mmCIF file of C-alpha atoms in Angstrom:
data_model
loop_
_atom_site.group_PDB
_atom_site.id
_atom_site.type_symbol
_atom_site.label_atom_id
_atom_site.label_comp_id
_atom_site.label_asym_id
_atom_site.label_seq_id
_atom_site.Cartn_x
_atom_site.Cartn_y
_atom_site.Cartn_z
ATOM 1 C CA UNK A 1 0.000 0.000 0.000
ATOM 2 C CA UNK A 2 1.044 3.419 -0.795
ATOM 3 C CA UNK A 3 1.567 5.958 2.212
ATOM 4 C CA UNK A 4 -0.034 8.744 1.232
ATOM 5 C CA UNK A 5 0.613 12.250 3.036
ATOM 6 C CA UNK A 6 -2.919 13.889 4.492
ATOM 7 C CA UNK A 7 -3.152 16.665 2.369
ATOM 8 C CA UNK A 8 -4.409 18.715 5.983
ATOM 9 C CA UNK A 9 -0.392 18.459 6.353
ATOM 10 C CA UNK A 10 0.275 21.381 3.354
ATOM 11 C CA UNK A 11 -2.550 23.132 4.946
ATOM 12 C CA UNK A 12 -0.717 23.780 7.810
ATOM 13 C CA UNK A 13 2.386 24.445 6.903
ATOM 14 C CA UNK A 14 1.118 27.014 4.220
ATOM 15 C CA UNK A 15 -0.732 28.564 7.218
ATOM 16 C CA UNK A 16 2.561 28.696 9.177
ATOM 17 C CA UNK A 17 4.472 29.775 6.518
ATOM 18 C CA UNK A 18 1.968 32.775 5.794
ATOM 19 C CA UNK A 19 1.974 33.397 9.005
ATOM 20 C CA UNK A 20 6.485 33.717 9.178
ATOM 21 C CA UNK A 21 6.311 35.618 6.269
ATOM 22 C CA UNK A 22 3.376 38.517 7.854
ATOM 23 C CA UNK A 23 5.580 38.026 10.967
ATOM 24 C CA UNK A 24 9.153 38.922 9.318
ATOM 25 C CA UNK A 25 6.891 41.624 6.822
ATOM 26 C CA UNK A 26 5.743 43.466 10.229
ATOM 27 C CA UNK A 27 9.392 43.432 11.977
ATOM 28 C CA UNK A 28 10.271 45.349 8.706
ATOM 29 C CA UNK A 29 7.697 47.511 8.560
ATOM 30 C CA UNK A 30 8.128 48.546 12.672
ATOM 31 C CA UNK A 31 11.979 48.629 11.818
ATOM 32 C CA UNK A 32 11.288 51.145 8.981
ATOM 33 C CA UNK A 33 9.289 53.414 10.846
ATOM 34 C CA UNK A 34 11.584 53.510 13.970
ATOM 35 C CA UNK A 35 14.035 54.787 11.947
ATOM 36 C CA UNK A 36 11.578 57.223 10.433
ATOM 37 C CA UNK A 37 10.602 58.893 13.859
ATOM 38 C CA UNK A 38 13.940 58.868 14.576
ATOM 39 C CA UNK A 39 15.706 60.669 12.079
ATOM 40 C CA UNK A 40 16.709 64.358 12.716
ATOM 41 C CA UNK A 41 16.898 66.992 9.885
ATOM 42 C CA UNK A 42 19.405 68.627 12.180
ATOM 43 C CA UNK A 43 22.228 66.039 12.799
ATOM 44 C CA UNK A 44 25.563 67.789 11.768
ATOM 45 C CA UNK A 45 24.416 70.666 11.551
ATOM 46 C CA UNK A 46 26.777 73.595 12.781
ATOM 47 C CA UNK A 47 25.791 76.069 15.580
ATOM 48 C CA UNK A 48 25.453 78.558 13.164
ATOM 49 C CA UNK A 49 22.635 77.193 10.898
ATOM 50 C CA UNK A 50 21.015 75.773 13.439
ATOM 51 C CA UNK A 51 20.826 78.996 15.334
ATOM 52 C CA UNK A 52 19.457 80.907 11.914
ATOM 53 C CA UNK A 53 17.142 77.990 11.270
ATOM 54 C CA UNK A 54 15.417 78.703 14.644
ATOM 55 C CA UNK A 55 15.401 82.422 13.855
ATOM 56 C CA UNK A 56 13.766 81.983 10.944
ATOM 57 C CA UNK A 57 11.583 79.840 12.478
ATOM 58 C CA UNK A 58 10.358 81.956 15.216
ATOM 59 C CA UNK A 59 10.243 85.290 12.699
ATOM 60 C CA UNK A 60 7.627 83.034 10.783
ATOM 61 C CA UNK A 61 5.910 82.111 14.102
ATOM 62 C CA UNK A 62 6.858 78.315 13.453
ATOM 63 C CA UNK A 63 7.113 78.167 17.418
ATOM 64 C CA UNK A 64 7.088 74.141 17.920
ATOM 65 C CA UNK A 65 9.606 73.738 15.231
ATOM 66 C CA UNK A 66 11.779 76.786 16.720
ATOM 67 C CA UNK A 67 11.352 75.770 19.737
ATOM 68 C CA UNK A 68 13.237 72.004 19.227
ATOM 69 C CA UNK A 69 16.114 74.231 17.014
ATOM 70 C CA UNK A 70 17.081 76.239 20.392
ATOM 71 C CA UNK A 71 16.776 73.856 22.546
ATOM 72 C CA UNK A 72 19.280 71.744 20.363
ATOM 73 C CA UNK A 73 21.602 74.391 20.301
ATOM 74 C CA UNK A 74 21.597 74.850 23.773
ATOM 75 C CA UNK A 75 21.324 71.113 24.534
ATOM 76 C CA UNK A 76 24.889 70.769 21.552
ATOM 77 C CA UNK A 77 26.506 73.427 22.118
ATOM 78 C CA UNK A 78 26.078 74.592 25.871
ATOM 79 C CA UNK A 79 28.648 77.491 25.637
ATOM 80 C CA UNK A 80 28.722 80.590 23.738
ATOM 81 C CA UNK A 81 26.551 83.581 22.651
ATOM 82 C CA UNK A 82 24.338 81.027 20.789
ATOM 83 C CA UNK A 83 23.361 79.004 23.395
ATOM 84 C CA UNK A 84 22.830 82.336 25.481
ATOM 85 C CA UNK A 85 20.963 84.023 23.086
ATOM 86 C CA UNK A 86 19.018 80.741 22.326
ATOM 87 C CA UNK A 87 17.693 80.579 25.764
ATOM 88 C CA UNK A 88 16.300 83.459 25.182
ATOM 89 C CA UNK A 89 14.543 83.545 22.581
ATOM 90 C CA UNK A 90 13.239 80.011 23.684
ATOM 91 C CA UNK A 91 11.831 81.853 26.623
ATOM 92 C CA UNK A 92 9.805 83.855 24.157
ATOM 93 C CA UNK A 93 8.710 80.759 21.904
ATOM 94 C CA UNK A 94 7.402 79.340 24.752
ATOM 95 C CA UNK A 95 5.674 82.327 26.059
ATOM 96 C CA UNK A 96 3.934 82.790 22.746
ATOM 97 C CA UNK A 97 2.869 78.910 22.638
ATOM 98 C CA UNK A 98 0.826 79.195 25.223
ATOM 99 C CA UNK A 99 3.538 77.723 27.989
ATOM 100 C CA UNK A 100 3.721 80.825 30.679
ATOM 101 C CA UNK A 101 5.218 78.188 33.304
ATOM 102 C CA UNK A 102 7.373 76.754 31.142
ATOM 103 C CA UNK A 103 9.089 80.250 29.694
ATOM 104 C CA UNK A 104 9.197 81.553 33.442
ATOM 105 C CA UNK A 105 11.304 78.622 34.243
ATOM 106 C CA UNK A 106 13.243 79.670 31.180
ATOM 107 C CA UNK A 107 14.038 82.951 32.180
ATOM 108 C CA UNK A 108 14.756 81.665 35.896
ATOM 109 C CA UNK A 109 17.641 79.681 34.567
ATOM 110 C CA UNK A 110 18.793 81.969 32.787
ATOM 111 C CA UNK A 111 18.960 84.777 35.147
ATOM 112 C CA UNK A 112 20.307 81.827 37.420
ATOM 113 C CA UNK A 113 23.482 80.740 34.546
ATOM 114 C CA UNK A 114 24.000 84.836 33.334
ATOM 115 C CA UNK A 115 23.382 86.700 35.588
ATOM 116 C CA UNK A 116 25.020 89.541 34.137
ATOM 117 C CA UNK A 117 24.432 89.122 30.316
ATOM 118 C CA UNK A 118 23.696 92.344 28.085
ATOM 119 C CA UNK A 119 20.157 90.579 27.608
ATOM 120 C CA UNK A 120 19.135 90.836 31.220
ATOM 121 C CA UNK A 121 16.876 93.411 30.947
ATOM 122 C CA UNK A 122 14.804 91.814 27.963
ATOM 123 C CA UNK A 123 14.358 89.149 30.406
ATOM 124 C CA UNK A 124 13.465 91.186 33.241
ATOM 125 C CA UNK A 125 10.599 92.777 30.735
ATOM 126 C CA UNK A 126 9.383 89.329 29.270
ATOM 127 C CA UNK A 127 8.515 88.058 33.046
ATOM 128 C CA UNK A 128 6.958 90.645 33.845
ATOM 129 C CA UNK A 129 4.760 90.887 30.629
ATOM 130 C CA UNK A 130 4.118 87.243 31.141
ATOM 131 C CA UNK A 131 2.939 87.500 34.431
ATOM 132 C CA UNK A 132 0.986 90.893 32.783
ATOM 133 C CA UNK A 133 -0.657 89.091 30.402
ATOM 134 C CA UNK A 134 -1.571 85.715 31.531
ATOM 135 C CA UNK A 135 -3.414 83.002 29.503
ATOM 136 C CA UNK A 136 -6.704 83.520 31.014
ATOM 137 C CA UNK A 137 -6.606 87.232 30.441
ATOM 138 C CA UNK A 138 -6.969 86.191 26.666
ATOM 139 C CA UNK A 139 -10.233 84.883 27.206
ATOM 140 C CA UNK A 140 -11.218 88.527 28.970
ATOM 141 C CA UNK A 141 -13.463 89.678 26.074
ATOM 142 C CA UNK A 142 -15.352 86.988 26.523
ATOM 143 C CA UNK A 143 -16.065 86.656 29.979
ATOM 144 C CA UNK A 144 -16.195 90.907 30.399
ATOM 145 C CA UNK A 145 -13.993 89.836 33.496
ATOM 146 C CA UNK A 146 -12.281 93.387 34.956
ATOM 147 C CA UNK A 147 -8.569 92.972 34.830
ATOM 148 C CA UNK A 148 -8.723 93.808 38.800
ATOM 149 C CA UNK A 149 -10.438 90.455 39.383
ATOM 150 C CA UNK A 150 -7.178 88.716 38.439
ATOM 151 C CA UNK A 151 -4.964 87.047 40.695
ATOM 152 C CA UNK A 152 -3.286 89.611 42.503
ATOM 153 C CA UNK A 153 -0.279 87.841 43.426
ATOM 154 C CA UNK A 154 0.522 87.691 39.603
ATOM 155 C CA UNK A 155 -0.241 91.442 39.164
ATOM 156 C CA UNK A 156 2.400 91.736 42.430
ATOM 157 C CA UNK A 157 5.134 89.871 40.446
ATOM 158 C CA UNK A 158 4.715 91.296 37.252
ATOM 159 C CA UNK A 159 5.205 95.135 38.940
ATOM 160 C CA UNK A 160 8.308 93.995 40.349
ATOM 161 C CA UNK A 161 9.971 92.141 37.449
ATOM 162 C CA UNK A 162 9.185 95.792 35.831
ATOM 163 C CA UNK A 163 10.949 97.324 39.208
ATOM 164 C CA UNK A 164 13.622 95.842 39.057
ATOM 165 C CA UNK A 165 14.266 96.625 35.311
ATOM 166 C CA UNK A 166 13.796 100.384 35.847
ATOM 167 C CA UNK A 167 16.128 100.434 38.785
ATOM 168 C CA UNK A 168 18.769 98.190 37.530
ATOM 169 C CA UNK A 169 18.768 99.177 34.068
ATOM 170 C CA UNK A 170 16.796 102.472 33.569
ATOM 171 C CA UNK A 171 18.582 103.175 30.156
ATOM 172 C CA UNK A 172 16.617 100.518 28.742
ATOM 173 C CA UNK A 173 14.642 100.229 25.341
ATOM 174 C CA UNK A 174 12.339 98.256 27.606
ATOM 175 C CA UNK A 175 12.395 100.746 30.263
ATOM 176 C CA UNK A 176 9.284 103.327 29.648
ATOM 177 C CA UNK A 177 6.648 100.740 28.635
ATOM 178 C CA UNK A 178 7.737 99.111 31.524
ATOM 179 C CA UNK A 179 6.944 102.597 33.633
ATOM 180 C CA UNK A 180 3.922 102.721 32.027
ATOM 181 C CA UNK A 181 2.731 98.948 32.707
ATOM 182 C CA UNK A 182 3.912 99.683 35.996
ATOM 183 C CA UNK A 183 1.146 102.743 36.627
ATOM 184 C CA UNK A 184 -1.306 100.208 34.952
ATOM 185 C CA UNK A 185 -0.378 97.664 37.543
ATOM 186 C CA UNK A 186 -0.865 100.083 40.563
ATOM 187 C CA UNK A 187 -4.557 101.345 39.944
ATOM 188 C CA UNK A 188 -5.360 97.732 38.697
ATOM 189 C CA UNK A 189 -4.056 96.175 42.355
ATOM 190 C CA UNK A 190 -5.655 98.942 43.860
ATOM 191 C CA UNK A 191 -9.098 98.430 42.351
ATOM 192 C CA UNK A 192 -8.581 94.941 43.232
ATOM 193 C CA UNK A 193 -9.303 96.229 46.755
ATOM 194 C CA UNK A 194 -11.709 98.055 46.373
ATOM 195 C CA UNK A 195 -13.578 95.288 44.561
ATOM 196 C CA UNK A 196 -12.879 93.271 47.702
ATOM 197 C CA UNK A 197 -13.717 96.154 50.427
ATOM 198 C CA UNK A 198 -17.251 96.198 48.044
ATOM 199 C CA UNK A 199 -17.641 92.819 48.454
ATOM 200 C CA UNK A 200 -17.869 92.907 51.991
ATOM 201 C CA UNK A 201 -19.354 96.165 52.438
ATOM 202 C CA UNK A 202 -22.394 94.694 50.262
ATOM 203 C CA UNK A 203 -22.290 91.388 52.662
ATOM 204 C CA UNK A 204 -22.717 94.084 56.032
ATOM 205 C CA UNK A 205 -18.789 93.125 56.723
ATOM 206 C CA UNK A 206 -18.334 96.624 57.015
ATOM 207 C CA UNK A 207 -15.066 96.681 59.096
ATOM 208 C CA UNK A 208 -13.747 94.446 56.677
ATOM 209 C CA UNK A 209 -14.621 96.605 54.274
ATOM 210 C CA UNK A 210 -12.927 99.564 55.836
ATOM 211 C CA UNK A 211 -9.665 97.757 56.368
ATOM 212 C CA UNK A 212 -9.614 97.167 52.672
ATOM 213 C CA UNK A 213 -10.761 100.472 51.729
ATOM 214 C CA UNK A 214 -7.919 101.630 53.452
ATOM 215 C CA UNK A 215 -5.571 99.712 52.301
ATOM 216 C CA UNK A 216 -6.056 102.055 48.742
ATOM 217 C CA UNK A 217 -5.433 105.111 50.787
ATOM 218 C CA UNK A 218 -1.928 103.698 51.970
ATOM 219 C CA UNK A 219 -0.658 101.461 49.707
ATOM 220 C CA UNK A 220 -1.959 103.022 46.277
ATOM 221 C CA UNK A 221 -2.151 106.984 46.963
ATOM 222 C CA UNK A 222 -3.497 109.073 44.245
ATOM 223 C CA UNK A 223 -4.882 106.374 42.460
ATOM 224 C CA UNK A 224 -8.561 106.854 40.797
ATOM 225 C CA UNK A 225 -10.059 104.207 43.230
ATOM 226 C CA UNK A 226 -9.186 106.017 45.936
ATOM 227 C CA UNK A 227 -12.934 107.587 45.172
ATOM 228 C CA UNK A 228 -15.036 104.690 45.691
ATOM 229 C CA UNK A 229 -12.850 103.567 48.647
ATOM 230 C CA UNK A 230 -13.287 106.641 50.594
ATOM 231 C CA UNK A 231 -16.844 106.249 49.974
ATOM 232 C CA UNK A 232 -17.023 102.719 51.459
ATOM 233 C CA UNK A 233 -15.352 103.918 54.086
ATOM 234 C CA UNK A 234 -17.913 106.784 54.817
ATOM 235 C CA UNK A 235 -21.066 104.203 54.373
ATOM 236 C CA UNK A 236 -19.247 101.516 56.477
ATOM 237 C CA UNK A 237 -19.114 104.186 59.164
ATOM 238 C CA UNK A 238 -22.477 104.847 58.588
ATOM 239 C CA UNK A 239 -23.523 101.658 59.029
ATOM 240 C CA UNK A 240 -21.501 101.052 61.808
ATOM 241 C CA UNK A 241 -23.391 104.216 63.656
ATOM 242 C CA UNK A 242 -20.489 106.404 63.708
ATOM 243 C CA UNK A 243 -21.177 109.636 62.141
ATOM 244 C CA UNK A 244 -18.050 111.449 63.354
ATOM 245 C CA UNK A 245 -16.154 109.147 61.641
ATOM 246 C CA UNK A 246 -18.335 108.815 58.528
ATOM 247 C CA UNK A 247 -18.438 112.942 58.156
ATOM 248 C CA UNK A 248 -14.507 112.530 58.629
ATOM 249 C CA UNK A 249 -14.531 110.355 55.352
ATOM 250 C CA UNK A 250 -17.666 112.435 53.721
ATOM 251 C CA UNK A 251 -14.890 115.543 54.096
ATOM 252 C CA UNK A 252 -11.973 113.754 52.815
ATOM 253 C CA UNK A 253 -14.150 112.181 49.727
ATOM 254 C CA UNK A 254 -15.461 115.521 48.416
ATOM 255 C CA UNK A 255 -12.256 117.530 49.236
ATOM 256 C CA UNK A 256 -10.198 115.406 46.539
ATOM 257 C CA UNK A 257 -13.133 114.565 44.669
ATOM 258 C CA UNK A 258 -15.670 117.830 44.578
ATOM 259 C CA UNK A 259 -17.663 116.359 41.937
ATOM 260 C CA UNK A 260 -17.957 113.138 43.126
ATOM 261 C CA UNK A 261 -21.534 111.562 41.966
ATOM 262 C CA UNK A 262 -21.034 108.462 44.275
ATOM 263 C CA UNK A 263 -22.801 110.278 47.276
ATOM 264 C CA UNK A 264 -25.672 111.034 45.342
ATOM 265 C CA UNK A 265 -25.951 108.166 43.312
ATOM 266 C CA UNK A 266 -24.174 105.614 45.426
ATOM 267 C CA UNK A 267 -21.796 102.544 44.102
ATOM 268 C CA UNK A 268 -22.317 102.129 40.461
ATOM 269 C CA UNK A 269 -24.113 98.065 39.319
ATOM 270 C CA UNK A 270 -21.306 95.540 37.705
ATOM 271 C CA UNK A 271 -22.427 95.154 34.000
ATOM 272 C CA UNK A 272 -22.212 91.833 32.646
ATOM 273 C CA UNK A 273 -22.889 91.017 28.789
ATOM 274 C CA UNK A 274 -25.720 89.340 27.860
ATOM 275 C CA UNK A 275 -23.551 86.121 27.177
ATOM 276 C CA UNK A 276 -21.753 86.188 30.403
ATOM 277 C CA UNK A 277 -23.179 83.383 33.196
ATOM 278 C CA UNK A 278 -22.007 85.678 35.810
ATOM 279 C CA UNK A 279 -24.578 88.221 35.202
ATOM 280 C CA UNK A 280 -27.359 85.100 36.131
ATOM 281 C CA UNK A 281 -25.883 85.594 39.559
#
């Protein structure tokens, strides 16, 4: 009798063959693409181009891709005026993607490794416009929030990263819209408490009120919201039944303000736009 091979036998092996060959085809493929993701445009490229490629990257506003081209150069060639002057302008890509945290910790470590470089007072400017202008304050026209609703703190660091640019380098090209942001910043803090001395004034906390109201005669003199804080003060008082005290205020309110409507009319109503869910409140 003839032996005579099952033909279920081929079967399998032409399954396990198919199946070697999709195997070794997939190893090649994954292989392939490894070396895809990792091959870098930039390898051997000199300090110089890679410096002007970034340059030109972040003069288009290409910030991801000009971001990875200064942080090579720094990350190749750690000393020099590239690597300095990469820093920061990687700072500033980073501020304008969005990344606040990430370009203060920039500036931080560079102010940390050159302490004295020519550039010092660019980054004394960029923290404190970052800290000026922080991502949420983007979404202001939508939300109608008042600038003096924001984080104080931030408003705090921002006026002293300005500060200390005016003092230590008041020859700067940075220097006067620095002064100016810096005026900003004062009746903007100050108005901050006066939005807080309202808040409690409105609540009957009216010697909280008063201790923030003051706070604007002290800390912020000759600011505009001295006004309304003099008048919380005066209604606190009032409330409080002390009308020496509240005339005291009344006096000081209308000699620096003689045509002051608040006693007539009282504190102006928040307006909120139509859109805004805080005006549902």
């Amino acid at each position: 009798m003839t032996d005579r091979i099952p033909r279920s036998i081929f079967f399998s092996k032409n399954a396990l063959l198919g199946m070697l060959l999709l195997i070794m085809f997939l190893a090649l493929s994954g292989c392939s693409s490894f070396g895809e993701d990792e091959y870098d445009e930039t390898a051997g490229w000199s300090v110089e181009r890679l410096y002007q490629d970034g340059k030109e990257e972040m003069n288009a506003g290409n910030w991801t891709v000009a971001a990875e081209r200064f942080t090579a150069v720094e990350a190749r060639y750690p000393f020099g005026p590239f690597a300095q002057q990469s820093l920061i302008n990687l700072a500033y890509v980073q501020w304008k993607q969005s990344e606040p945290e990430m370009a203060l910790a920039t500036i931080s470590r560079f102010q940390r490794q050159y302490p004295n470089h020519p550039g010092s007072d660019y980054m004394l400017f960029l923290r404190g416009l970052i800290l000026f202008t922080p991502p949420s304050s983007r979404l202001a026209f939508l939300s109608q929030q008042d600038p003096a609703e924001r984080d104080p703190r931030a408003l705090r660091e921002s006026y002293a990263a300005f500060e200390e640019l005016i003092t230590r380098f008041p020859q700067s090209r940075y220097a006067e819209d620095a002064r100016q942001r810096m005026n900003w910043l004062v009746n903007t803090m100050a108005e901050h408490q006066v939005h807080a001395a309202r808040f409690y004034y409105e609540r009957q906390g009216y010697v909280a009120a008063i201790n923030r109201a003051q706070s604007v005669l002290t800390d912020y003199e000759g600011v505009p919201a001295t006004e309304e804080a003099l008048y919380i003060i005066m209604m606190s008082y009032q409330k409080l039944d002390m009308p020496d005290m509240s005339k005291d205020a009344e006096r000081v309110l209308l000699a620096n303000f003689p045509n002051t409507q608040l006693i007539a009319k009282g504190l102006p109503k928040p307006t909120y736009s139509w859109w805004n869910p805080l005006g549902y409140f």
